[in-house]
Coordinates of C-alpha atoms in Angstrom, one line a residue:
M1 CA -12.2 -24.3 10.4
D2 CA -12.6 -21.5 13.1
T3 CA -9.5 -22.0 14.7
K4 CA -10.8 -20.5 18.2
V5 CA -12.5 -22.9 21.1
S6 CA -13.8 -22.8 24.3
V7 CA -11.6 -25.1 26.8
A8 CA -11.8 -25.5 30.1
V9 CA -9.0 -26.3 32.1
L10 CA -9.7 -28.4 34.9
G11 CA -6.9 -28.1 37.1
T12 CA -4.1 -25.0 36.7
G13 CA -1.0 -26.4 38.7
I14 CA 2.3 -26.0 37.4
M15 CA 1.1 -27.6 34.8
G16 CA -2.7 -26.3 33.7
A17 CA -1.8 -22.9 35.0
A18 CA 0.6 -22.4 32.3
M19 CA -0.8 -24.2 29.5
A20 CA -4.0 -22.2 30.6
R21 CA -2.1 -19.2 30.1
N22 CA -1.0 -20.2 26.9
L23 CA -4.7 -20.6 25.7
L24 CA -5.2 -17.4 26.5
R25 CA -2.2 -15.6 24.7
A26 CA -3.5 -17.7 21.7
D27 CA -7.5 -15.8 21.9
H28 CA -9.0 -19.2 22.9
K29 CA -11.7 -18.1 25.2
V30 CA -10.8 -20.0 28.3
S31 CA -12.6 -21.1 32.1
V32 CA -10.2 -22.4 34.1
W33 CA -11.1 -24.2 38.0
N34 CA -8.8 -25.5 40.6
R35 CA -10.0 -27.4 43.8
D36 CA -7.3 -24.5 45.9
A37 CA -9.3 -21.5 44.3
S38 CA -6.7 -19.4 44.4
K39 CA -4.5 -20.9 42.5
T40 CA -6.7 -19.4 39.3
D41 CA -6.8 -15.5 40.3
P42 CA -3.5 -15.0 38.5
L43 CA -5.4 -16.4 35.1
A44 CA -8.2 -14.7 36.1
A45 CA -6.4 -11.2 35.9
E46 CA -5.1 -12.9 32.4
G47 CA -8.6 -12.9 30.9
A48 CA -9.5 -16.1 32.5
L49 CA -13.2 -17.0 32.9
R50 CA -13.1 -18.3 36.8
A51 CA -15.2 -20.9 37.9
P52 CA -16.7 -22.5 41.4
S53 CA -17.2 -25.9 39.9
P54 CA -15.4 -27.7 37.6
A55 CA -19.3 -28.8 36.2
E56 CA -19.4 -24.5 35.3
A57 CA -16.5 -24.9 33.7
V58 CA -17.5 -27.0 31.1
E59 CA -20.9 -25.5 30.5
A60 CA -19.7 -23.7 27.1
A61 CA -16.2 -25.6 26.5
D62 CA -15.6 -27.3 22.9
V63 CA -13.0 -28.9 25.0
V64 CA -12.1 -30.0 27.9
L65 CA -8.1 -30.0 28.9
T66 CA -7.4 -31.6 32.9
M67 CA -4.3 -31.0 34.3
L68 CA -4.7 -32.8 38.2
Y69 CA -2.6 -35.5 40.2
D70 CA -2.9 -38.4 39.2
A71 CA -6.2 -40.7 38.8
D72 CA -8.3 -40.7 40.9
A73 CA -8.4 -36.8 40.6
V74 CA -9.1 -37.3 37.2
E75 CA -12.0 -39.4 38.0
Q76 CA -13.8 -36.9 40.2
V77 CA -13.2 -34.1 38.7
M78 CA -15.0 -35.7 35.3
R79 CA -18.0 -36.8 37.7
Q80 CA -18.2 -33.4 39.1
A81 CA -17.6 -31.8 35.6
A82 CA -20.8 -34.3 33.9
P83 CA -23.7 -32.1 34.8
G84 CA -22.7 -29.3 32.3
I85 CA -21.1 -31.5 30.0
R86 CA -22.2 -31.6 26.4
P87 CA -22.1 -35.0 24.7
G88 CA -19.1 -34.5 21.8
T89 CA -17.3 -32.2 23.4
A90 CA -13.8 -33.3 23.0
W91 CA -11.4 -34.2 26.2
I92 CA -7.8 -33.7 25.9
Q93 CA -6.6 -36.2 29.2
S94 CA -2.9 -34.6 30.3
T95 CA -2.8 -36.0 33.6
T96 CA -0.4 -38.8 33.8
V97 CA -1.6 -42.1 35.4
G98 CA -1.0 -45.5 35.3
V99 CA -1.3 -48.3 31.9
E100 CA -3.5 -49.9 34.3
D101 CA -6.1 -46.2 34.6
V102 CA -6.7 -45.4 30.9
P103 CA -8.6 -48.4 30.3
K104 CA -11.0 -46.3 32.8
I105 CA -10.5 -43.7 31.8
A106 CA -11.6 -44.4 28.4
A107 CA -14.8 -45.5 30.3
L108 CA -15.6 -43.0 32.1
A109 CA -15.2 -40.4 28.2
A110 CA -18.3 -43.0 27.0
E111 CA -20.1 -42.9 29.4
L112 CA -20.0 -38.8 29.6
G113 CA -20.1 -39.0 25.7
L114 CA -16.6 -37.6 25.7
D115 CA -14.6 -37.8 22.5
L116 CA -11.2 -38.5 24.9
V117 CA -7.4 -37.9 23.5
E118 CA -5.0 -39.2 25.4
A119 CA -2.4 -36.2 26.2
P120 CA -0.1 -36.4 28.3
V121 CA 2.9 -33.4 28.2
S122 CA 6.8 -34.2 28.4
G123 CA 8.3 -31.0 29.8
T124 CA 8.4 -29.1 32.9
R125 CA 7.9 -25.5 34.3
A126 CA 9.8 -23.7 31.8
P127 CA 8.8 -25.5 29.2
A128 CA 4.9 -25.0 30.0
E129 CA 5.8 -21.6 30.6
A130 CA 7.1 -21.1 26.7
G131 CA 5.0 -22.6 25.4
Q132 CA 6.9 -25.4 24.3
L133 CA 5.3 -28.8 25.7
L134 CA 5.8 -32.4 24.5
V135 CA 2.3 -33.5 24.1
L136 CA 2.1 -37.8 23.4
A137 CA -1.4 -37.9 22.0
A138 CA -3.4 -41.0 20.8
G139 CA -7.3 -40.4 19.3
P140 CA -8.4 -40.9 16.6
E141 CA -8.6 -39.2 13.5
G142 CA -11.6 -37.5 13.3
V143 CA -11.2 -36.0 17.0
R144 CA -7.7 -34.5 15.6
D145 CA -7.8 -31.6 13.9
R146 CA -10.7 -30.6 17.0
V147 CA -8.2 -30.1 18.9
A148 CA -5.3 -28.9 17.0
P149 CA -5.7 -25.3 18.5
V150 CA -5.3 -26.5 21.8
L151 CA -2.4 -28.7 21.4
D152 CA -0.3 -26.5 19.1
A153 CA -1.3 -23.3 22.3
V154 CA 0.2 -25.3 24.7
G155 CA 3.0 -26.9 22.9
A156 CA 5.6 -26.9 20.3
R157 CA 5.2 -30.7 18.7
T158 CA 2.6 -33.9 19.1
I159 CA 3.5 -37.1 18.6
W160 CA 0.5 -38.9 18.4
T161 CA 1.1 -42.4 19.2
G162 CA -2.3 -44.3 18.3
E163 CA -6.1 -43.9 17.7
D164 CA -7.6 -45.7 20.3
P165 CA -6.8 -43.7 24.0
S166 CA -7.8 -46.6 25.3
L167 CA -4.7 -48.6 25.0
G168 CA -2.5 -46.3 27.0
S169 CA 0.0 -46.2 24.2
A170 CA 0.6 -42.1 25.0
A171 CA 0.4 -43.1 28.7
R172 CA 3.3 -45.5 28.2
L173 CA 5.3 -43.1 26.1
K174 CA 5.1 -40.7 29.0
L175 CA 6.6 -43.0 31.6
V176 CA 9.4 -43.8 29.4
V177 CA 10.1 -40.9 29.2
N178 CA 10.1 -40.3 32.9
S179 CA 11.9 -43.3 34.2
W180 CA 14.3 -40.9 31.9
V181 CA 13.8 -37.8 33.5
I182 CA 13.6 -39.4 37.1
A183 CA 16.5 -41.1 36.8
A184 CA 18.7 -38.2 35.3
S185 CA 17.6 -35.8 38.0
N186 CA 18.2 -38.8 40.8
A187 CA 21.9 -39.4 39.0
A188 CA 22.6 -35.2 39.3
G189 CA 21.6 -35.2 43.0
E190 CA 24.1 -38.0 44.1
V191 CA 26.4 -36.8 41.6
V192 CA 26.5 -34.0 43.9
A193 CA 26.5 -35.1 47.4
L194 CA 29.3 -37.7 46.2
A195 CA 31.6 -34.6 45.2
Q196 CA 30.7 -33.2 48.3
A197 CA 31.1 -36.1 50.2
L198 CA 35.2 -36.9 48.6
G199 CA 35.6 -32.8 48.9
V200 CA 35.2 -32.3 44.9
D201 CA 34.3 -29.2 43.6
P202 CA 31.1 -30.2 41.7
E203 CA 32.5 -27.7 39.3
Q204 CA 35.4 -29.6 38.3
F205 CA 32.7 -33.1 37.9
L206 CA 31.4 -30.0 35.6
S207 CA 34.4 -29.3 33.5
V208 CA 35.2 -32.4 32.6
L209 CA 32.1 -33.1 31.3
D210 CA 31.9 -29.7 29.3
G211 CA 31.8 -30.2 25.4
G212 CA 31.0 -34.4 25.9
P213 CA 28.3 -36.7 25.0
L214 CA 27.8 -36.9 28.2
D215 CA 27.6 -33.6 29.0
L216 CA 23.8 -33.0 29.4
P217 CA 21.9 -29.4 29.7
Y218 CA 19.1 -31.2 32.0
L219 CA 22.1 -32.4 34.6
R220 CA 23.3 -29.2 34.6
T221 CA 19.8 -27.6 35.5
K222 CA 19.0 -30.0 38.2
M223 CA 22.8 -30.0 39.9
G224 CA 22.3 -25.6 39.6
L225 CA 19.2 -25.9 41.3
I226 CA 21.0 -27.5 44.7
L227 CA 24.2 -25.8 44.1
D228 CA 22.5 -23.0 44.0
D229 CA 19.8 -23.7 46.7
G230 CA 16.9 -23.3 43.8
L231 CA 14.6 -26.1 45.0
E232 CA 11.7 -23.8 45.4
P233 CA 9.6 -23.0 43.2
A234 CA 9.6 -26.4 41.8
S235 CA 9.7 -27.6 38.1
F236 CA 9.0 -31.0 38.9
A237 CA 8.0 -31.1 42.3
V238 CA 8.6 -34.4 44.3
D239 CA 5.3 -35.3 45.2
T240 CA 4.2 -35.5 41.5
A241 CA 8.0 -37.1 40.6
R242 CA 7.4 -39.7 43.3
K243 CA 3.5 -40.3 42.1
D244 CA 4.7 -41.4 38.5
A245 CA 7.9 -43.3 39.9
H246 CA 6.1 -46.0 41.5
L247 CA 4.2 -46.1 38.4
I248 CA 6.8 -46.6 36.5
I249 CA 7.0 -49.6 38.7
D250 CA 3.9 -50.9 38.9
A251 CA 3.9 -50.8 35.0
A252 CA 6.7 -53.2 34.5
A253 CA 6.0 -55.5 36.9
Q254 CA 3.2 -55.8 35.7
E255 CA 6.0 -56.5 32.5
G256 CA 7.8 -59.0 34.9
L257 CA 10.6 -56.1 35.3
K258 CA 12.0 -55.4 37.7
L259 CA 14.1 -51.9 38.0
D260 CA 16.4 -51.8 40.2
G261 CA 16.9 -47.8 39.1
A262 CA 13.8 -46.9 39.3
E263 CA 12.7 -48.3 42.8
A264 CA 15.9 -46.7 44.1
A265 CA 14.6 -43.7 42.8
A266 CA 11.2 -44.0 44.2
A267 CA 12.7 -44.4 47.8
R268 CA 15.0 -41.5 47.6
L269 CA 12.0 -39.3 46.8
D270 CA 10.1 -41.3 49.3
R271 CA 11.9 -40.3 52.0
V272 CA 12.7 -36.9 51.2
A273 CA 8.8 -36.5 50.6
G274 CA 9.2 -37.5 54.4
Q275 CA 11.6 -34.7 55.7
G276 CA 8.9 -32.6 54.4
R277 CA 10.6 -31.4 50.9
D278 CA 7.2 -33.0 48.8
K279 CA 6.9 -29.9 46.6
Q280 CA 10.4 -29.0 46.1
D281 CA 11.6 -30.2 43.5
M282 CA 12.4 -33.6 42.5
A283 CA 16.2 -32.8 42.4
A284 CA 15.8 -32.7 46.0
A285 CA 16.3 -36.2 46.5
Y286 CA 20.1 -34.9 46.5
H287 CA 19.2 -34.7 50.3
A288 CA 17.9 -38.5 50.7
S289 CA 21.9 -39.2 51.1
R290 CA 22.2 -37.1 54.2

């Protein structure tokens, strides 16, 4: 089996650009499109074919990969891509979407004649750039071998959650994972704010945790971004985290759950977005305390 494939990457923000770059490093043929065309310039310089429209990006693709903002953007862009799509093309849908969005995306894939693989990823800028993402995937056995070269290029590991991408098993797992990511990031910001307010050196707090079961690399990373004023460029931006936080709350509500912590985290992200910090790292929620 030829492991080199032609991939169209639709959406080249923080994650999409990193994924496209790793596909190029794996010697795949990569075409890229982004609404803001300037975001494709570095990729074009590295060998990607820059397409002026989604339809032209997918014309010769064996695999289409979408890494966009939300489900509405996915539908809009894929409908724009429709004139160039060849029936039977595999579609790796990596955008984080809500549980209720998944059946609509599956219906769109069927309408366009695409073989859908649900494949959100866990990881932020650094693991994405290193090709070390964790891929959470759902798709039929018959499609998995076709998309494996792509998933192997962008991720360190793929966890298959099911065979039917219309059931949203991967999207559900991604929301659970992101609920923890957002909670941990929010906690890091609140710890720094509280320590500073009480006259405690945040480094002293970390020394208490050092080497113990509560000592998390992620906590140290987010606290470091706050203390070093390193919120830009974002690893996981406020606007994206905010969107995901509300997807988590909505998914919980559909199951009769009330997640007080998730609601509080979403409210903090809403507040810092209102301060004009929507493109900063989500650790900027620290500023919601003031």
